[in-house]
Amino acid sequence: MIIYSCHGAAKQVTGSCHLVTCNERRVLIDCGMFQGSEEVERANAEPFGFDPAGIDVLLLTHAHLDHCGRIPLLVRQGFRGRILATAATRELARVVMLDAAGLQEEDARRAQRNNRRGEAVAAPLYTLDDALHALDFFGPDVGYGDTVPVVDGVTACFLDAGHILGSASVLLELDDGQQRRSMLFSGDLGNPGRPLLRDPTPAPAADYVVMESTYGDRPHRSVPDSVDEMYQAIRETVTRRGNVVIPTFALERTQEILYYLHRGIRDGAIPQHVRVFLDSPMAISATEIFRRHPECFDQNFLDELRHGDPFAMPGLHFTRETSESMAINSIDDGAVILAGSGMCNGGRVRHHLKHNLWRERSSVVFVGYAAEGTLARRIIDGAASVRVFNEEIPVRAQVWTINGFSAHADQPSLLAWLGDAPRRKVFLVHGEYGRGMQAMQEVLTARGVAVQLPGLHEPIKID
C-alpha cells in the first residue's frame, strides 16, 4: 500500500512537508517552517503529525526556510535517517538553519530581558547545537538527473526546478510489490527567463503530481519592466535625497537584485554615487556559496562570469558585523539597503524600516512575496503606521511593490511546466487557499485534470 499525506503547506503557503509511505518505509519530502502571522507561526511548535523517529529518509527540494526550517526540530525529536539534496542545497541549508537557530536564541534572550512580570518565556524551537547536529545527517549529495535508491521499493530523481540555487523537483518511483506508481513533487518552481539560473525542467510523465500554486491565480509582470521600475524608484529617491530600503530574501533574490544593480550602475540607469549595502550575513554567505556552484547557472550568466564579477559595483559594502549595520542608519541619503528578511518579520531590515519608514524622502521597495499577517504585507496593504520593536512607526516613505522579480512560476508558467501529459491526479499545495490554489484548481479542472487539495495530516491512498 502507498499512502501520501501533507503535513504542511496544505491549503496555505508555508511549512512544506510531505510524507510518502511505501512498504511500511517512510520518505519525507521537505520539512519547512510555517511563516506569517503569530497564529500561523505557532504551528511550528505543534506535533508534526507523524513520528520523526519513524522517518527513514528526508528528500530536501531546496533551502528556503519554509522547506528546511524544521529539520533541526525533526532531528531533536528522534529522526536518524539520511537527508538527500543537491550539493548547493546542502550548503545553503546549513546557512539557513544556523541563522534561524541564532535568531530564535536571540529572540528568547530579548524576551527574557524584557520580562517584567516574571512570566514563563518560550524556549527557542531549536538551538545552534540542534542545527549543527542536523547537518550530520546530510549526504551523499545528489546531482540533477541522478536516480538514487531511497528505501526498499522507492527511487528518486532530482530535476532542476530553477527556483533558487540547487533547487529541485523530485520524481519518486514507487513499488509496493502489488503496483508501481510514479509521484512527482514540484518543490517550488522558478520563473522562466531569469538571468542567473536555468529554466525549470518540464514535468516528466508521472501518475501523480504534487504541485505548488503560490501564483496560480495570475501572471507576473515582465522582468524588464520590473527592473526599469526598480531603477525608477532608486532614481526618484536619490533625487529627493532619501534612502532606498529593499527587504530581500537572502537566497536568490538578493543575488538577482545585486546583478541588476550592477548593470544599472554600469549602464547609467542608476546614479554612480549611490552606495549599496548588503546588510545580511546570511545573504553574504549565500553569495559566496553562489560562486561555488556553476552547475546551476544559465549559460549566459556563465559567459558573464568569465568576463568579470556580475555582482560587483562601485560603492558596494558587505556588512556582516552588527556595528557596521548600525552605522548605516546614520546615512541620510543616497543609500540602497538590501536586508532580510524579505517579509520583514525578522532580521536587520526591521531596524532600517524603523529609521526610514517615517521619512517622506525615503522609499521601501518590495520585490518578493509577502504572506498574510507579515509586517511586509501590512505595509504593502497601505497601513498608516506599523509596530516595529514595540514602537508605532508612521508609514510616510513611498512604498513600491514590484512582483516581476518573483522566484516562483506564475500561472502560465505553472501550466506550461505541468504540460499536457495525462495524470491520475494533481495535488495542489503551497498557495493561498482563496487565491492561487483555488484559481489553479479551476483552470486544471476545466482542462479535465483530476485535482485534489489535501487537508493537513489527511492520509490519501495512492492506487
Tab-separated table of C-alpha atoms in Angstrom:
chain	number	residue	atom	x	y	z
A	1	MET	CA	0.000	0.000	0.000
A	2	ILE	CA	1.183	3.513	-0.843
A	3	ILE	CA	-0.047	6.409	1.286
A	4	TYR	CA	0.550	10.135	0.766
A	5	SER	CA	-0.100	12.781	3.421
A	6	CYS	CA	0.563	16.525	3.557
A	7	HIS	CA	1.861	17.883	6.877
A	8	GLY	CA	2.492	21.489	5.853
A	9	ALA	CA	1.535	23.934	3.078
A	10	ALA	CA	-1.885	22.260	2.989
A	11	LYS	CA	-4.319	24.987	1.868
A	12	GLN	CA	-1.697	27.543	2.886
A	13	VAL	CA	1.608	28.869	1.584
A	14	THR	CA	4.329	27.864	4.024
A	15	GLY	CA	5.544	24.893	6.065
A	16	SER	CA	6.063	22.450	3.183
A	17	CYS	CA	6.220	18.863	4.442
A	18	HIS	CA	5.035	15.722	2.639
A	19	LEU	CA	5.121	12.065	3.661
A	20	VAL	CA	5.027	9.030	1.379
A	21	THR	CA	4.697	5.578	2.954
A	22	CYS	CA	5.566	2.550	0.775
A	23	ASN	CA	6.373	-0.962	2.008
A	24	GLU	CA	5.986	0.429	5.522
A	25	ARG	CA	9.005	2.645	4.882
A	26	ARG	CA	8.548	6.388	5.293
A	27	VAL	CA	10.012	9.032	2.997
A	28	LEU	CA	9.626	12.700	3.881
A	29	ILE	CA	9.844	15.428	1.254
A	30	ASP	CA	10.819	18.744	2.886
A	31	CYS	CA	10.355	19.816	6.494
A	32	GLY	CA	9.774	23.549	6.500
A	33	MET	CA	8.730	26.281	8.879
A	34	PHE	CA	5.350	27.958	8.908
A	35	GLN	CA	5.787	31.691	8.294
A	36	GLY	CA	3.380	34.596	8.570
A	37	SER	CA	1.239	35.826	11.442
A	38	GLU	CA	1.879	34.830	15.055
A	39	GLU	CA	-1.048	32.433	14.808
A	40	VAL	CA	0.435	30.739	11.728
A	41	GLU	CA	3.901	30.510	13.273
A	42	ARG	CA	2.571	28.861	16.425
A	43	ALA	CA	2.102	25.751	14.271
A	44	ASN	CA	5.898	25.292	14.273
A	45	ALA	CA	5.781	24.060	17.862
A	46	GLU	CA	2.866	21.690	17.268
A	47	PRO	CA	3.348	17.944	16.598
A	48	PHE	CA	4.466	17.028	13.088
A	49	GLY	CA	1.533	14.667	12.529
A	50	PHE	CA	3.924	11.687	12.346
A	51	ASP	CA	6.699	10.180	14.452
A	52	PRO	CA	10.036	11.784	13.470
A	53	ALA	CA	11.860	8.656	14.649
A	54	GLY	CA	9.900	6.613	12.096
A	55	ILE	CA	11.132	8.581	9.060
A	56	ASP	CA	13.710	6.656	7.040
A	57	VAL	CA	14.855	9.317	4.543
A	58	LEU	CA	14.238	13.035	4.040
A	59	LEU	CA	14.436	14.417	0.494
A	60	LEU	CA	15.018	18.183	0.515
A	61	THR	CA	13.914	20.119	-2.569
A	62	HIS	CA	15.666	23.383	-1.643
A	63	ALA	CA	16.989	25.515	1.186
A	64	HIS	CA	14.271	28.114	1.781
A	65	LEU	CA	13.225	28.288	5.425
A	66	ASP	CA	9.662	27.169	4.679
A	67	HIS	CA	11.094	23.955	3.208
A	68	CYS	CA	14.044	23.168	5.519
A	69	GLY	CA	13.456	25.229	8.671
A	70	ARG	CA	12.119	22.472	10.942
A	71	ILE	CA	14.787	19.879	10.109
A	72	PRO	CA	16.713	20.557	13.366
A	73	LEU	CA	13.465	20.062	15.293
A	74	LEU	CA	12.854	16.823	13.395
A	75	VAL	CA	16.296	15.582	14.476
A	76	ARG	CA	15.759	16.843	18.007
A	77	GLN	CA	12.603	14.715	18.202
A	78	GLY	CA	14.228	11.487	17.005
A	79	PHE	CA	14.907	11.485	13.248
A	80	ARG	CA	18.040	9.457	12.494
A	81	GLY	CA	17.744	8.795	8.756
A	82	ARG	CA	19.554	10.268	5.744
A	83	ILE	CA	18.902	13.683	4.222
A	84	LEU	CA	19.374	13.759	0.442
A	85	ALA	CA	19.724	17.019	-1.506
A	86	THR	CA	21.876	18.673	-4.146
A	87	ALA	CA	25.276	19.971	-3.048
A	88	ALA	CA	24.178	23.599	-3.349
A	89	THR	CA	21.050	22.938	-1.284
A	90	ARG	CA	23.104	21.258	1.431
A	91	GLU	CA	25.451	24.262	1.665
A	92	LEU	CA	22.631	26.797	1.685
A	93	ALA	CA	20.551	24.791	4.184
A	94	ARG	CA	23.478	24.937	6.595
A	95	VAL	CA	23.463	28.742	6.451
A	96	VAL	CA	19.661	28.982	6.709
A	97	MET	CA	19.262	26.589	9.655
A	98	LEU	CA	22.133	28.097	11.640
A	99	ASP	CA	20.749	31.578	11.027
A	100	ALA	CA	17.257	30.507	12.106
A	101	ALA	CA	18.622	28.921	15.273
A	102	GLY	CA	20.645	32.042	16.107
A	103	LEU	CA	17.613	34.294	15.624
A	104	GLN	CA	15.457	32.074	17.826
A	105	GLU	CA	18.047	32.120	20.604
A	106	GLU	CA	18.376	35.905	20.260
A	107	ASP	CA	14.585	36.384	20.416
A	108	ALA	CA	14.396	34.214	23.521
A	109	ARG	CA	17.141	36.252	25.212
A	110	ARG	CA	15.414	39.523	24.290
A	111	ALA	CA	12.094	38.229	25.653
A	112	GLN	CA	13.827	37.247	28.882
A	113	ARG	CA	15.440	40.695	29.241
A	114	ASN	CA	12.068	42.390	28.689
A	115	ASN	CA	10.229	40.024	31.002
A	116	ARG	CA	8.985	42.421	33.689
A	117	ARG	CA	6.341	40.178	35.220
A	118	GLY	CA	8.365	37.027	35.741
A	119	GLU	CA	6.210	35.086	33.284
A	120	ALA	CA	7.458	31.957	31.550
A	121	VAL	CA	9.363	32.788	28.344
A	122	ALA	CA	9.036	30.465	25.365
A	123	ALA	CA	12.208	28.500	24.640
A	124	PRO	CA	13.694	28.517	21.132
A	125	LEU	CA	12.182	25.946	18.796
A	126	TYR	CA	15.735	24.648	18.459
A	127	THR	CA	19.254	25.817	19.239
A	128	LEU	CA	22.503	26.276	17.327
A	129	ASP	CA	23.627	22.910	18.678
A	130	ASP	CA	20.471	21.296	17.276
A	131	ALA	CA	21.095	22.863	13.861
A	132	LEU	CA	24.707	21.686	13.828
A	133	HIS	CA	23.608	18.172	14.814
A	134	ALA	CA	21.091	18.107	11.950
A	135	LEU	CA	23.893	18.748	9.457
A	136	ASP	CA	25.428	15.380	10.353
A	137	PHE	CA	22.564	13.595	8.576
A	138	PHE	CA	23.074	15.190	5.143
A	139	GLY	CA	24.597	13.137	2.352
A	140	PRO	CA	25.538	11.910	-0.079
A	141	ASP	CA	24.871	14.829	-2.444
A	142	VAL	CA	22.565	14.188	-5.410
A	143	GLY	CA	23.142	15.652	-8.880
A	144	TYR	CA	20.488	16.813	-11.314
A	145	GLY	CA	19.229	13.874	-13.363
A	146	ASP	CA	20.666	11.274	-10.974
A	147	THR	CA	18.350	8.418	-9.978
A	148	VAL	CA	19.168	7.207	-6.474
A	149	PRO	CA	17.777	4.386	-4.305
A	150	VAL	CA	15.921	5.789	-1.305
A	151	VAL	CA	14.363	2.845	0.573
A	152	ASP	CA	13.100	-0.593	-0.464
A	153	GLY	CA	10.760	-0.069	-3.427
A	154	VAL	CA	11.459	3.688	-3.799
A	155	THR	CA	13.887	5.544	-6.052
A	156	ALA	CA	14.200	9.306	-6.534
A	157	CYS	CA	15.370	11.510	-9.390
A	158	PHE	CA	16.208	15.178	-8.741
A	159	LEU	CA	15.309	17.577	-11.575
A	160	ASP	CA	16.300	21.247	-11.873
A	161	ALA	CA	13.432	23.390	-10.513
A	162	GLY	CA	15.058	26.728	-11.433
A	163	HIS	CA	13.780	28.366	-8.223
A	164	ILE	CA	16.919	29.067	-6.191
A	165	LEU	CA	20.453	27.724	-6.316
A	166	GLY	CA	20.308	23.916	-6.066
A	167	SER	CA	16.507	23.713	-6.070
A	168	ALA	CA	14.946	20.517	-7.371
A	169	SER	CA	11.715	18.799	-8.211
A	170	VAL	CA	11.712	15.169	-7.070
A	171	LEU	CA	10.306	12.241	-9.065
A	172	LEU	CA	9.603	9.159	-6.958
A	173	GLU	CA	9.184	5.693	-8.486
A	174	LEU	CA	7.161	3.592	-6.037
A	175	ASP	CA	6.742	-0.195	-5.996
A	176	ASP	CA	4.862	-1.781	-3.084
A	177	GLY	CA	5.005	-5.303	-4.562
A	178	GLN	CA	1.486	-5.088	-5.957
A	179	GLN	CA	1.569	-1.924	-8.045
A	180	ARG	CA	4.019	0.572	-9.456
A	181	ARG	CA	3.268	4.260	-9.352
A	182	SER	CA	5.231	7.445	-10.008
A	183	MET	CA	4.814	10.619	-7.966
A	184	LEU	CA	6.346	13.990	-8.827
A	185	PHE	CA	6.882	16.698	-6.212
A	186	SER	CA	7.383	20.068	-7.867
A	187	GLY	CA	9.015	21.749	-4.869
A	188	ASP	CA	8.993	25.471	-5.636
A	189	LEU	CA	9.235	26.175	-9.359
A	190	GLY	CA	11.245	29.074	-10.735
A	191	ASN	CA	10.032	31.827	-13.001
A	192	PRO	CA	11.450	31.124	-16.503
A	193	GLY	CA	13.670	33.664	-18.214
A	194	ARG	CA	15.517	34.900	-15.133
A	195	PRO	CA	19.181	35.834	-15.626
A	196	LEU	CA	21.096	33.620	-13.182
A	197	LEU	CA	19.581	30.133	-13.223
A	198	ARG	CA	18.311	27.756	-15.871
A	199	ASP	CA	14.578	27.439	-16.501
A	200	PRO	CA	12.786	24.616	-14.635
A	201	THR	CA	12.950	21.164	-16.214
A	202	PRO	CA	9.441	20.407	-17.544
A	203	ALA	CA	7.438	17.855	-15.586
A	204	PRO	CA	8.111	14.315	-16.814
A	205	ALA	CA	5.455	11.628	-17.053
A	206	ALA	CA	4.127	10.799	-13.589
A	207	ASP	CA	0.901	9.269	-12.289
A	208	TYR	CA	0.551	11.820	-9.506
A	209	VAL	CA	1.883	15.364	-9.201
A	210	VAL	CA	2.148	17.410	-6.001
A	211	MET	CA	2.407	20.967	-7.315
A	212	GLU	CA	2.943	24.368	-5.749
A	213	SER	CA	0.357	27.070	-6.528
A	214	THR	CA	1.717	30.256	-4.943
A	215	TYR	CA	0.929	32.366	-8.000
A	216	GLY	CA	-1.673	30.055	-9.504
A	217	ASP	CA	-4.105	32.938	-9.973
A	218	ARG	CA	-2.092	35.416	-12.071
A	219	PRO	CA	0.756	36.141	-14.444
A	220	HIS	CA	3.820	38.103	-13.372
A	221	ARG	CA	4.837	41.427	-14.748
A	222	SER	CA	7.716	41.146	-17.220
A	223	VAL	CA	11.227	41.158	-15.790
A	224	PRO	CA	12.480	44.084	-17.964
A	225	ASP	CA	9.540	46.248	-16.848
A	226	SER	CA	10.179	45.297	-13.224
A	227	VAL	CA	13.877	46.169	-13.493
A	228	ASP	CA	13.023	49.534	-15.049
A	229	GLU	CA	10.585	50.289	-12.215
A	230	MET	CA	13.225	49.447	-9.596
A	231	TYR	CA	15.673	51.790	-11.319
A	232	GLN	CA	12.981	54.475	-11.362
A	233	ALA	CA	12.340	54.029	-7.624
A	234	ILE	CA	16.046	54.430	-6.892
A	235	ARG	CA	16.482	57.472	-9.144
A	236	GLU	CA	13.455	59.283	-7.700
A	237	THR	CA	14.502	58.543	-4.123
A	238	VAL	CA	18.088	59.675	-4.665
A	239	THR	CA	16.832	62.867	-6.328
A	240	ARG	CA	14.796	63.797	-3.245
A	241	ARG	CA	17.782	62.886	-1.043
A	242	GLY	CA	16.371	59.780	0.614
A	243	ASN	CA	17.374	56.163	1.171
A	244	VAL	CA	16.000	53.042	-0.502
A	245	VAL	CA	15.263	50.014	1.691
A	246	ILE	CA	14.785	46.745	-0.207
A	247	PRO	CA	13.643	43.847	2.021
A	248	THR	CA	15.172	40.797	0.382
A	249	PHE	CA	15.244	37.049	0.764
A	250	ALA	CA	18.856	36.013	1.285
A	251	LEU	CA	18.758	33.184	-1.255
A	252	GLU	CA	18.481	34.026	-4.948
A	253	ARG	CA	16.532	37.291	-4.689
A	254	THR	CA	19.475	39.127	-3.142
A	255	GLN	CA	21.897	37.844	-5.786
A	256	GLU	CA	19.464	38.731	-8.578
A	257	ILE	CA	18.951	42.278	-7.255
A	258	LEU	CA	22.727	42.729	-6.899
A	259	TYR	CA	23.094	41.625	-10.512
A	260	TYR	CA	20.572	44.207	-11.717
A	261	LEU	CA	22.061	46.957	-9.530
A	262	HIS	CA	25.473	46.159	-11.039
A	263	ARG	CA	24.009	46.527	-14.540
A	264	GLY	CA	22.072	49.681	-13.632
A	265	ILE	CA	25.140	51.484	-12.326
A	266	ARG	CA	27.279	50.219	-15.217
A	267	ASP	CA	24.764	51.404	-17.827
A	268	GLY	CA	23.896	54.724	-16.152
A	269	ALA	CA	20.315	53.802	-15.185
A	270	ILE	CA	21.268	54.369	-11.531
A	271	PRO	CA	23.385	57.338	-10.324
A	272	GLN	CA	27.057	56.412	-9.984
A	273	HIS	CA	27.370	57.872	-6.476
A	274	VAL	CA	24.783	55.503	-4.949
A	275	ARG	CA	26.123	53.406	-2.079
A	276	VAL	CA	24.765	49.846	-1.967
A	277	PHE	CA	24.753	47.971	1.351
A	278	LEU	CA	24.158	44.247	1.550
A	279	ASP	CA	23.267	44.109	5.237
A	280	SER	CA	22.625	40.411	5.754
A	281	PRO	CA	25.272	37.964	6.971
A	282	MET	CA	23.211	35.097	5.565
A	283	ALA	CA	22.900	36.751	2.142
A	284	ILE	CA	26.635	37.472	2.105
A	285	SER	CA	27.378	33.809	2.850
A	286	ALA	CA	24.826	32.726	0.244
A	287	THR	CA	26.505	34.950	-2.363
A	288	GLU	CA	29.843	33.262	-1.618
A	289	ILE	CA	28.179	29.822	-1.981
A	290	PHE	CA	26.669	31.001	-5.254
A	291	ARG	CA	30.100	31.401	-6.797
A	292	ARG	CA	30.937	27.758	-5.988
A	293	HIS	CA	28.111	26.177	-7.976
A	294	PRO	CA	28.319	26.982	-11.674
A	295	GLU	CA	26.489	23.700	-12.409
A	296	CYS	CA	23.269	25.555	-11.544
A	297	PHE	CA	23.797	28.622	-13.751
A	298	ASP	CA	22.215	29.687	-17.013
A	299	GLN	CA	24.704	29.615	-19.901
A	300	ASN	CA	24.531	33.391	-20.481
A	301	PHE	CA	25.347	34.024	-16.830
A	302	LEU	CA	28.267	31.598	-17.044
A	303	ASP	CA	29.585	33.600	-20.005
A	304	GLU	CA	29.341	36.819	-17.965
A	305	LEU	CA	31.255	35.218	-15.106
A	306	ARG	CA	34.174	34.575	-17.447
A	307	HIS	CA	34.490	38.318	-18.091
A	308	GLY	CA	34.235	39.623	-14.529
A	309	ASP	CA	32.166	39.676	-11.367
A	310	PRO	CA	28.487	40.310	-12.246
A	311	PHE	CA	27.705	41.211	-8.619
A	312	ALA	CA	30.462	43.783	-8.056
A	313	MET	CA	29.933	47.540	-8.371
A	314	PRO	CA	31.454	50.797	-7.071
A	315	GLY	CA	30.143	51.667	-3.626
A	316	LEU	CA	29.125	48.113	-2.692
A	317	HIS	CA	29.529	47.302	1.004
A	318	PHE	CA	29.035	43.906	2.673
A	319	THR	CA	28.136	44.461	6.341
A	320	ARG	CA	28.456	41.366	8.489
A	321	GLU	CA	29.062	42.966	11.880
A	322	THR	CA	26.244	44.457	13.963
A	323	SER	CA	28.223	47.687	14.425
A	324	GLU	CA	28.516	48.073	10.636
A	325	SER	CA	24.785	47.545	10.271
A	326	MET	CA	24.005	50.159	12.905
A	327	ALA	CA	26.306	52.670	11.189
A	328	ILE	CA	24.144	52.555	8.044
A	329	ASN	CA	21.351	54.263	9.967
A	330	SER	CA	23.455	57.417	10.282
A	331	ILE	CA	23.288	57.860	6.478
A	332	ASP	CA	20.617	60.399	5.497
A	333	ASP	CA	20.517	59.888	1.743
A	334	GLY	CA	21.916	58.058	-1.258
A	335	ALA	CA	21.941	54.576	0.308
A	336	VAL	CA	20.363	51.465	-1.213
A	337	ILE	CA	19.990	48.976	1.645
A	338	LEU	CA	19.334	45.285	0.969
A	339	ALA	CA	18.471	43.453	4.175
A	340	GLY	CA	16.473	40.454	5.317
A	341	SER	CA	14.042	39.142	5.947
A	342	GLY	CA	12.003	39.582	2.793
A	343	MET	CA	8.708	39.501	4.719
A	344	CYS	CA	10.150	41.861	7.403
A	345	ASN	CA	9.200	39.530	10.276
A	346	GLY	CA	12.791	39.301	11.463
A	347	GLY	CA	16.350	40.248	10.664
A	348	ARG	CA	18.097	43.578	10.240
A	349	VAL	CA	15.589	45.053	7.809
A	350	ARG	CA	13.338	45.954	10.736
A	351	HIS	CA	15.990	48.368	12.050
A	352	HIS	CA	16.230	50.053	8.655
A	353	LEU	CA	12.448	50.287	8.419
A	354	LYS	CA	12.344	51.888	11.854
A	355	HIS	CA	14.802	54.568	10.679
A	356	ASN	CA	13.311	55.149	7.202
A	357	LEU	CA	9.583	54.366	7.120
A	358	TRP	CA	8.678	57.708	8.709
A	359	ARG	CA	10.814	59.724	6.253
A	360	GLU	CA	8.924	61.074	3.228
A	361	ARG	CA	12.193	61.296	1.295
A	362	SER	CA	12.862	57.557	1.573
A	363	SER	CA	11.373	54.575	-0.248
A	364	VAL	CA	10.694	50.945	0.605
A	365	VAL	CA	10.802	48.662	-2.425
A	366	PHE	CA	9.242	45.200	-2.083
A	367	VAL	CA	10.498	42.689	-4.652
A	368	GLY	CA	9.089	39.432	-3.278
A	369	TYR	CA	6.106	37.598	-1.852
A	370	ALA	CA	4.631	38.763	1.473
A	371	ALA	CA	2.414	36.303	3.330
A	372	GLU	CA	-0.743	37.299	5.166
A	373	GLY	CA	-0.021	38.641	8.649
A	374	THR	CA	3.578	39.690	7.984
A	375	LEU	CA	4.951	43.185	8.527
A	376	ALA	CA	5.722	43.440	4.816
A	377	ARG	CA	2.117	42.607	3.911
A	378	ARG	CA	0.752	45.262	6.303
A	379	ILE	CA	2.963	47.922	4.710
A	380	ILE	CA	2.066	46.780	1.185
A	381	ASP	CA	-1.644	46.829	2.059
A	382	GLY	CA	-1.375	50.513	2.990
A	383	ALA	CA	-1.159	50.635	6.790
A	384	ALA	CA	-0.858	54.218	8.050
A	385	SER	CA	1.521	53.021	10.748
A	386	VAL	CA	3.136	49.740	11.801
A	387	ARG	CA	4.638	48.410	15.001
A	388	VAL	CA	8.400	47.824	14.855
A	389	PHE	CA	10.262	46.779	18.014
A	390	ASN	CA	7.265	47.770	20.169
A	391	GLU	CA	7.205	51.264	18.681
A	392	GLU	CA	4.469	52.604	16.399
A	393	ILE	CA	6.127	53.975	13.243
A	394	PRO	CA	4.142	56.106	10.762
A	395	VAL	CA	4.439	54.999	7.127
A	396	ARG	CA	5.392	58.137	5.208
A	397	ALA	CA	8.026	56.662	2.874
A	398	GLN	CA	6.988	55.879	-0.680
A	399	VAL	CA	6.124	52.173	-0.968
A	400	TRP	CA	6.836	50.321	-4.223
A	401	THR	CA	5.625	46.760	-4.881
A	402	ILE	CA	7.299	45.100	-7.857
A	403	ASN	CA	6.213	41.493	-8.368
A	404	GLY	CA	8.116	40.690	-11.563
A	405	PHE	CA	11.175	39.572	-9.574
A	406	SER	CA	9.338	36.627	-8.082
A	407	ALA	CA	11.317	33.398	-7.909
A	408	HIS	CA	8.024	31.486	-8.225
A	409	ALA	CA	6.444	30.470	-11.509
A	410	ASP	CA	3.235	32.342	-12.352
A	411	GLN	CA	0.037	30.706	-13.597
A	412	PRO	CA	1.079	30.428	-17.277
A	413	SER	CA	4.477	29.029	-16.290
A	414	LEU	CA	2.965	26.507	-13.865
A	415	LEU	CA	0.639	25.251	-16.591
A	416	ALA	CA	3.496	25.083	-19.110
A	417	TRP	CA	5.638	23.136	-16.605
A	418	LEU	CA	2.862	20.613	-15.952
A	419	GLY	CA	2.214	20.152	-19.684
A	420	ASP	CA	-0.496	18.032	-21.273
A	421	ALA	CA	0.672	14.555	-20.232
A	422	PRO	CA	-2.135	12.500	-18.643
A	423	ARG	CA	-2.106	12.375	-14.834
A	424	ARG	CA	-4.180	10.305	-12.459
A	425	LYS	CA	-4.378	13.286	-10.116
A	426	VAL	CA	-2.725	16.613	-9.303
A	427	PHE	CA	-2.472	17.626	-5.643
A	428	LEU	CA	-2.238	21.391	-5.166
A	429	VAL	CA	-0.244	22.691	-2.203
A	430	HIS	CA	1.807	25.735	-1.184
A	431	GLY	CA	-0.627	28.501	-2.102
A	432	GLU	CA	-3.168	30.857	-0.567
A	433	TYR	CA	-6.361	28.826	-0.362
A	434	GLY	CA	-8.712	31.554	-1.549
A	435	ARG	CA	-6.419	32.796	-4.303
A	436	GLY	CA	-3.696	30.887	-6.146
A	437	MET	CA	-4.706	27.407	-5.078
A	438	GLN	CA	-8.395	27.580	-5.962
A	439	ALA	CA	-7.731	29.517	-9.179
A	440	MET	CA	-5.318	26.820	-10.337
A	441	GLN	CA	-7.832	24.136	-9.354
A	442	GLU	CA	-10.480	25.775	-11.547
A	443	VAL	CA	-8.157	26.020	-14.554
A	444	LEU	CA	-6.979	22.407	-14.287
A	445	THR	CA	-10.482	21.057	-13.689
A	446	ALA	CA	-11.695	22.882	-16.799
A	447	ARG	CA	-8.955	21.048	-18.712
A	448	GLY	CA	-10.195	17.687	-17.465
A	449	VAL	CA	-7.447	17.148	-14.882
A	450	ALA	CA	-8.437	15.487	-11.601
A	451	VAL	CA	-7.394	17.833	-8.785
A	452	GLN	CA	-7.353	17.474	-5.006
A	453	LEU	CA	-6.456	19.973	-2.288
A	454	PRO	CA	-5.082	17.809	0.547
A	455	GLY	CA	-6.075	18.605	4.110
A	456	LEU	CA	-3.445	18.834	6.830
A	457	HIS	CA	-2.395	15.333	8.037
A	458	GLU	CA	-5.003	13.726	5.724
A	459	PRO	CA	-3.916	10.195	4.614
A	460	ILE	CA	-4.560	9.633	0.896
A	461	LYS	CA	-4.315	6.146	-0.605
A	462	ILE	CA	-2.358	6.053	-3.881
A	463	ASP	CA	-3.984	3.354	-6.012
